[in-house]
Amino acid sequence: MANAAPDPIVGIDLGTTNSLVAVCDAAGPRVLPDAEGHALLPSVVRFLEGAPPVVGREARATAVAHAADTVHSAKRFMGRGFAESAGHAAGLPYRVVEGPRGLAAFDVGGAAVTPQEVAAHVLRALKANAERVLGVSVRRAVVTVPAYFDDAQRQATRDAARLAGLDAVRIVNEPTAAALAYGIGASRARRGTMETIAVYDFGGGTFDVSILQLVPGGPDDGEFFQVLSTAGDTRLGGDDLDEAIIALLVGEVRARFGEALEFPPAARQALRTFAERAKIALSERLDATLEVDLGGGRVHRRTLARAEFESLAAPFVARTVECCRRAMRDAGNPEVDRVVLVGGSTRIPAVREAVRACFGREPYAALDPDQVVALGAAVQASVLSGGRRDLLLVDVVPLSLGIETVGGAVAKLVMRNASIPTRATEMFSTSVDGQVNVSIHVLQGERELAADCRSIARFDLCGIPPMPAGIPQVEVEFLVDENGVLGVTAAERRSGRRASVQVVPTYGLTAEDVDRMEAESFAHAREDMRAHRVIDLCANARLDLHWIADALGRVRAELEAGYVAELDASMARLAGFIEAAGRDLRAVDPDAFHRAKEDLDRLSVRVHEVAIARSLRGVGTGGQGAGSPAVPPAAGDAR
Ligand code: ADP
Ligand code: MG
């Protein structure tokens, strides 16, 4: 990326399991991926005798084979005394020893290494990565720590940064960073109000919940987050879910191939990898395949259903909910205004459901839960360096928001400059008979065609019962809340089917982008209007042709041949316009198209009358189409 600030401040999430680096520029915060495109750097360091250590992905991949020299979860020991760390040290494959000043250290690669040194290796890798992406040297960072970290632990984190050649210009609480990433506290509309935020962080090895309060009029005349309470469990995380799957598998394998079966390090590593992969797959799908190959044709393969995984996970999820209750009690049971999800394990649908049920609110999940802390640290960094994204953080929607409708047009639901919070709903329907899925494509911009707008999200509403085109009633709701977070929900009325998505529309968008998109919409206003009219005409003409063909099929014999010929010709003319539009939208004259449609409308009155009269005469008046309300504009594509 060119044009990076000469001396940028980056945001760093120094995690127990994974670490990330992010920056915030005019386009908002973004994570800086490594050379292979990975956003997450495993917080794992393997020490070698007489050679520099291996950091990250590679160190994690070989962790089991080199267990004694590979340090993971070093964060648990940051700034901790050796004596008080005994609990953490039990069961770890590397040796925890007493280091300088009675602090915990590790005996690895033939030397004593402090947790700060381990963290410094991780930070150095992140720094190098940021420098590679930004093309400038990086010397300053905002680094996050858990809210419960004491002064010694915070100081140890600063020391780690210094060892890595970084000045930790500010140490920020992880839950505060997560709130900042969602723009909580940035809205002027909320200034002067107290807001309570619950941050639920379910990571790889630890669980934390924090109750924060936004106190108006803090330092910098900005807002100020105060930690009301924290609760958690330093021995509870996604790793436990992996272990539960492994235990299930090992039990089955032993029952099948012999109770005495041993699992050498390579097999254990493979098991762990497979278990985690299956767990992650189950966040998206309803089942996953597990396989253990012991060699010699001894293969154990089974399917793990989501429901089965959920019952394995249930006791762990219940413990997190217990912590939430405790934190809420300690905070004096305040009314919670916002719930923010942090940590990779919050991608698990059952976890989200538990959080929703516990706090009685839909949690914020628009941002990637394992990036949200780093993104927030970057937001804090940009505030410190004076580069606030003022224009896009004010209390209006900077660009219109809508969805793609059939034929590639845009239906705008929320107009540019609408003040937030704002809500809009519109009814849509299907465009094809028997359509059971509707894909909703959420767009941002001022142009009339989807292709000219910015795509910000997509999701599918599935499982609509098959009905004729135009009959399902799909209500689409847009809700932009106080913090500028957009929630889009689509619900089919008859079946009650729903689907939704959350997104922060201003991320990735600069003030210049907004100006450019606005200017383009003026420049193309006329041709855009024409194209939009042609698209709408196509959708309506298709439905007309469908109904007329249907009526004609039933009563053709009762109509005089001359009329039928005239009707056929008129239908062919209209179909010709639809075809032409399919070839080139902009080449079709909407006025001529409109006239052809009106001609057919007039001409088809008779065939409809005859068809209705016939169905009234007929037995069992099953007229499913007759009397239906005006067909709403058709929503996004079938398939
Ligand atoms: P930490 O804060 O401890 O560094 P992260 O927030 O990076 O940890 O979370 C890592 C954990 O999230 C791992 O246990 C990983 O398996 C889990 N995880 C990541 N993605 C998913 C997913 N899609 N479904 C379930 N678990 C996931
Ligand atoms: Mg974390």
XYZ file of C-alpha atoms in Angstrom, residues 12-301:
290
model
C -1.587 -4.903 17.910
C -3.656 -7.640 19.486
C -1.110 -9.739 21.339
C -3.235 -12.831 21.927
C -2.782 -16.006 23.912
C -3.380 -18.122 20.816
C -3.097 -15.704 17.889
C -1.758 -12.191 17.369
C -2.559 -9.584 14.705
C -1.476 -6.167 13.542
C -3.782 -3.548 12.019
C -3.690 0.057 10.830
C -6.348 2.685 10.481
C -6.152 5.136 7.615
C -8.683 7.225 5.730
C -10.493 4.024 4.704
C -10.890 2.858 8.285
C -9.109 0.090 10.166
C -7.828 -3.045 8.455
C -5.694 -5.985 9.411
C -2.328 -6.337 7.691
C -1.984 -9.924 6.450
C 1.338 -11.758 6.191
C 3.031 -12.514 2.869
C 0.804 -15.582 2.396
C -2.347 -13.630 3.164
C -2.922 -14.876 6.713
C -4.327 -12.305 9.108
C -3.566 -14.345 12.231
C -0.081 -15.068 13.475
C -0.107 -18.002 15.927
C 1.490 -16.801 19.181
C 3.840 -19.775 19.124
C 7.644 -19.657 19.198
C 9.978 -22.606 18.759
C 13.469 -22.087 20.158
C 16.496 -23.659 18.513
C 19.971 -23.982 19.861
C 22.310 -21.584 18.075
C 19.763 -20.345 15.566
C 17.008 -17.747 15.545
C 13.621 -19.030 16.730
C 10.772 -20.045 14.448
C 7.640 -17.951 14.959
C 3.986 -18.444 14.055
C 2.373 -20.932 11.724
C 5.448 -23.076 11.225
C 6.177 -23.210 14.948
C 2.605 -24.303 15.606
C 2.674 -26.962 12.891
C 5.683 -28.652 14.466
C 4.696 -28.006 18.080
C 3.916 -31.582 18.983
C 7.136 -33.009 17.577
C 9.207 -30.310 19.327
C 6.977 -29.911 22.340
C 9.717 -29.211 24.865
C 11.186 -26.308 22.873
C 7.988 -24.733 21.623
C 6.318 -22.080 23.747
C 2.645 -21.354 23.242
C 0.290 -19.477 25.563
C 3.222 -17.441 26.941
C 0.745 -14.652 27.664
C -0.475 -16.598 30.670
C 2.924 -16.009 32.314
C 3.459 -12.339 31.438
C 4.524 -10.435 34.544
C 3.656 -13.378 36.766
C 5.772 -14.722 39.584
C 7.083 -18.274 39.259
C 5.289 -19.359 42.411
C 1.885 -18.056 41.350
C 2.262 -19.664 37.903
C 2.457 -23.209 39.167
C -1.168 -23.813 38.226
C -0.611 -22.683 34.646
C 2.558 -24.675 34.276
C 0.996 -28.035 35.087
C 0.413 -30.117 31.992
C 2.457 -27.933 29.660
C 4.957 -29.715 27.432
C 7.676 -27.082 27.984
C 9.424 -26.425 31.272
C 8.480 -23.392 33.358
C 11.306 -22.285 35.653
C 12.100 -19.493 38.024
C 13.628 -16.594 36.127
C 15.075 -13.247 37.214
C 13.357 -11.515 40.169
C 11.348 -14.646 40.925
C 9.362 -14.286 37.727
C 8.201 -17.174 35.581
C 10.459 -18.141 32.672
C 10.838 -21.052 30.283
C 13.694 -23.490 29.901
C 13.767 -23.981 26.138
C 16.365 -24.415 23.411
C 19.000 -24.818 26.093
C 18.434 -21.438 27.761
C 16.057 -19.587 30.082
C 13.660 -17.368 28.157
C 11.238 -14.887 29.724
C 7.600 -14.508 28.628
C 8.480 -10.967 27.483
C 11.126 -12.385 25.182
C 8.660 -14.863 23.726
C 6.122 -12.068 23.201
C 8.860 -9.907 21.677
C 9.471 -12.545 18.996
C 5.779 -12.459 18.121
C 5.738 -8.642 18.119
C 8.849 -8.486 15.963
C 7.186 -10.743 13.385
C 4.111 -8.489 13.379
C 6.263 -5.367 13.085
C 8.193 -6.809 10.135
C 4.948 -7.749 8.512
C 3.455 -4.275 8.947
C 6.612 -2.727 7.522
C 6.469 -5.006 4.503
C 2.829 -4.075 3.793
C 3.105 -0.355 4.570
C 6.542 0.149 3.054
C 7.700 2.374 5.930
C 9.367 1.620 9.225
C 7.038 1.080 12.157
C 8.191 2.159 15.601
C 5.013 2.828 17.574
C 2.072 0.662 18.504
C -1.057 0.532 20.595
C -0.982 -2.889 22.244
C -3.969 -4.548 23.859
C -4.110 -6.567 27.073
C -6.938 -8.297 28.954
C -8.936 -5.944 31.165
C -7.892 -7.893 34.255
C -4.126 -7.479 33.634
C -2.472 -5.846 36.638
C 0.308 -3.246 36.517
C 3.071 -5.864 36.446
C 1.445 -7.649 33.519
C 0.946 -4.373 31.642
C 4.543 -3.394 32.297
C 5.722 -6.790 31.046
C 3.753 -6.151 27.846
C 5.463 -2.761 27.427
C 8.825 -4.417 27.992
C 8.055 -7.003 25.330
C 7.250 -4.210 22.863
C 10.471 -2.401 23.716
C 12.480 -5.601 23.153
C 10.873 -5.822 19.737
C 11.833 -2.248 18.892
C 8.347 -0.857 19.385
C 7.220 1.949 21.620
C 3.896 0.904 23.150
C 2.378 4.388 23.084
C -0.686 3.086 24.829
C -1.816 -0.138 26.441
C -5.541 -0.577 25.826
C -7.920 -3.097 27.326
C -9.022 -5.714 24.806
C -12.757 -5.189 25.463
C -12.324 -1.425 25.075
C -10.589 -1.971 21.743
C -13.442 -4.216 20.604
C -15.955 -1.489 21.475
C -13.871 1.120 19.632
C -13.785 -1.075 16.537
C -17.570 -0.853 16.415
C -17.434 2.914 16.661
C -19.025 2.824 20.094
C -18.457 6.240 21.576
C -17.815 7.900 18.216
C -21.367 8.999 17.575
C -22.250 12.545 18.528
C -25.855 11.536 18.905
C -24.900 9.460 21.913
C -22.619 12.001 23.507
C -23.751 12.799 26.956
C -25.453 9.443 27.447
C -24.181 6.575 29.531
C -23.921 3.346 27.640
C -23.221 -0.119 29.002
C -21.406 -2.620 26.845
C -20.819 -6.311 27.468
C -17.811 -7.764 25.668
C -17.833 -11.554 25.411
C -14.407 -12.882 24.402
C -14.168 -16.614 23.783
C -10.724 -17.296 22.324
C -8.503 -20.328 21.990
C -7.337 -20.844 25.542
C -9.135 -18.263 27.624
C -12.573 -16.844 28.195
C -13.202 -13.269 29.347
C -16.296 -11.203 29.754
C -16.143 -7.505 30.591
C -18.863 -5.061 31.408
C -17.854 -1.572 30.282
C -19.437 1.751 30.758
C -19.048 4.627 28.388
C -18.673 7.713 30.519
C -19.250 10.969 28.644
C -16.689 13.748 28.796
C -13.556 11.717 29.422
C -10.062 12.644 28.302
C -9.602 14.402 24.927
C -13.161 15.567 25.206
C -13.962 12.147 23.800
C -15.572 9.222 25.475
C -14.057 7.151 28.109
C -14.566 3.503 28.836
C -14.628 2.398 32.390
C -14.421 -1.288 33.290
C -17.296 -2.040 35.667
C -16.434 -5.692 36.100
C -14.649 -8.615 34.522
C -15.021 -12.337 34.909
C -13.531 -15.220 33.079
C -11.711 -18.449 33.095
C -8.074 -18.643 32.059
C -8.495 -22.366 31.426
C -11.477 -22.280 29.107
C -11.389 -21.820 25.361
C -11.722 -23.282 21.919
C -8.906 -25.710 22.725
C -11.251 -27.437 25.165
C -13.714 -28.027 22.361
C -10.945 -29.558 20.247
C -9.991 -31.745 23.202
C -13.577 -32.895 23.638
C -13.670 -34.009 20.007
C -10.289 -35.728 20.390
C -11.477 -37.552 23.516
C -14.539 -38.777 21.653
C -12.406 -40.030 18.772
C -9.729 -41.632 20.917
C -12.420 -43.475 22.882
C -13.949 -44.819 19.705
C -10.623 -45.759 18.145
C -9.542 -47.625 21.275
C -12.863 -49.445 21.486
C -12.391 -50.557 17.909
C -8.674 -51.285 17.580
C -7.595 -52.043 21.107
C -7.636 -50.256 24.429
C -3.867 -50.182 24.711
C -3.458 -48.135 21.556
C -0.865 -45.363 21.877
C -0.868 -42.111 19.939
C 2.664 -40.990 19.021
C 3.296 -37.216 18.718
C 2.675 -37.125 14.966
C -0.667 -38.881 15.413
C -1.631 -36.533 18.248
C -0.781 -33.516 16.104
C -2.874 -34.922 13.260
C -5.777 -35.576 15.619
C -5.643 -32.034 16.926
C -5.558 -30.580 13.440
C -8.503 -32.706 12.312
C -10.542 -31.963 15.412
C -10.098 -28.208 15.060
C -10.845 -28.366 11.347
C -14.058 -30.278 12.002
C -15.085 -27.837 14.723
C -14.538 -24.873 12.403
C -16.434 -26.571 9.567
C -19.381 -27.107 11.901
C -19.759 -23.355 12.364
C -20.819 -23.248 8.703
C -22.222 -26.682 7.979
C -24.427 -29.237 9.696
C -21.914 -32.060 9.660
C -18.206 -32.718 9.263
C -16.093 -35.792 8.624
C -13.498 -37.006 11.083
C -10.848 -39.502 10.128
C -8.059 -41.226 12.030
C -5.599 -43.258 9.986
C -3.485 -45.507 12.199
C -1.711 -47.119 9.250
C -1.935 -50.748 8.198
C -5.441 -50.252 6.857
C -6.777 -49.301 10.267
C -8.884 -46.272 9.465
C -11.587 -44.888 11.697
C -13.939 -42.521 9.909
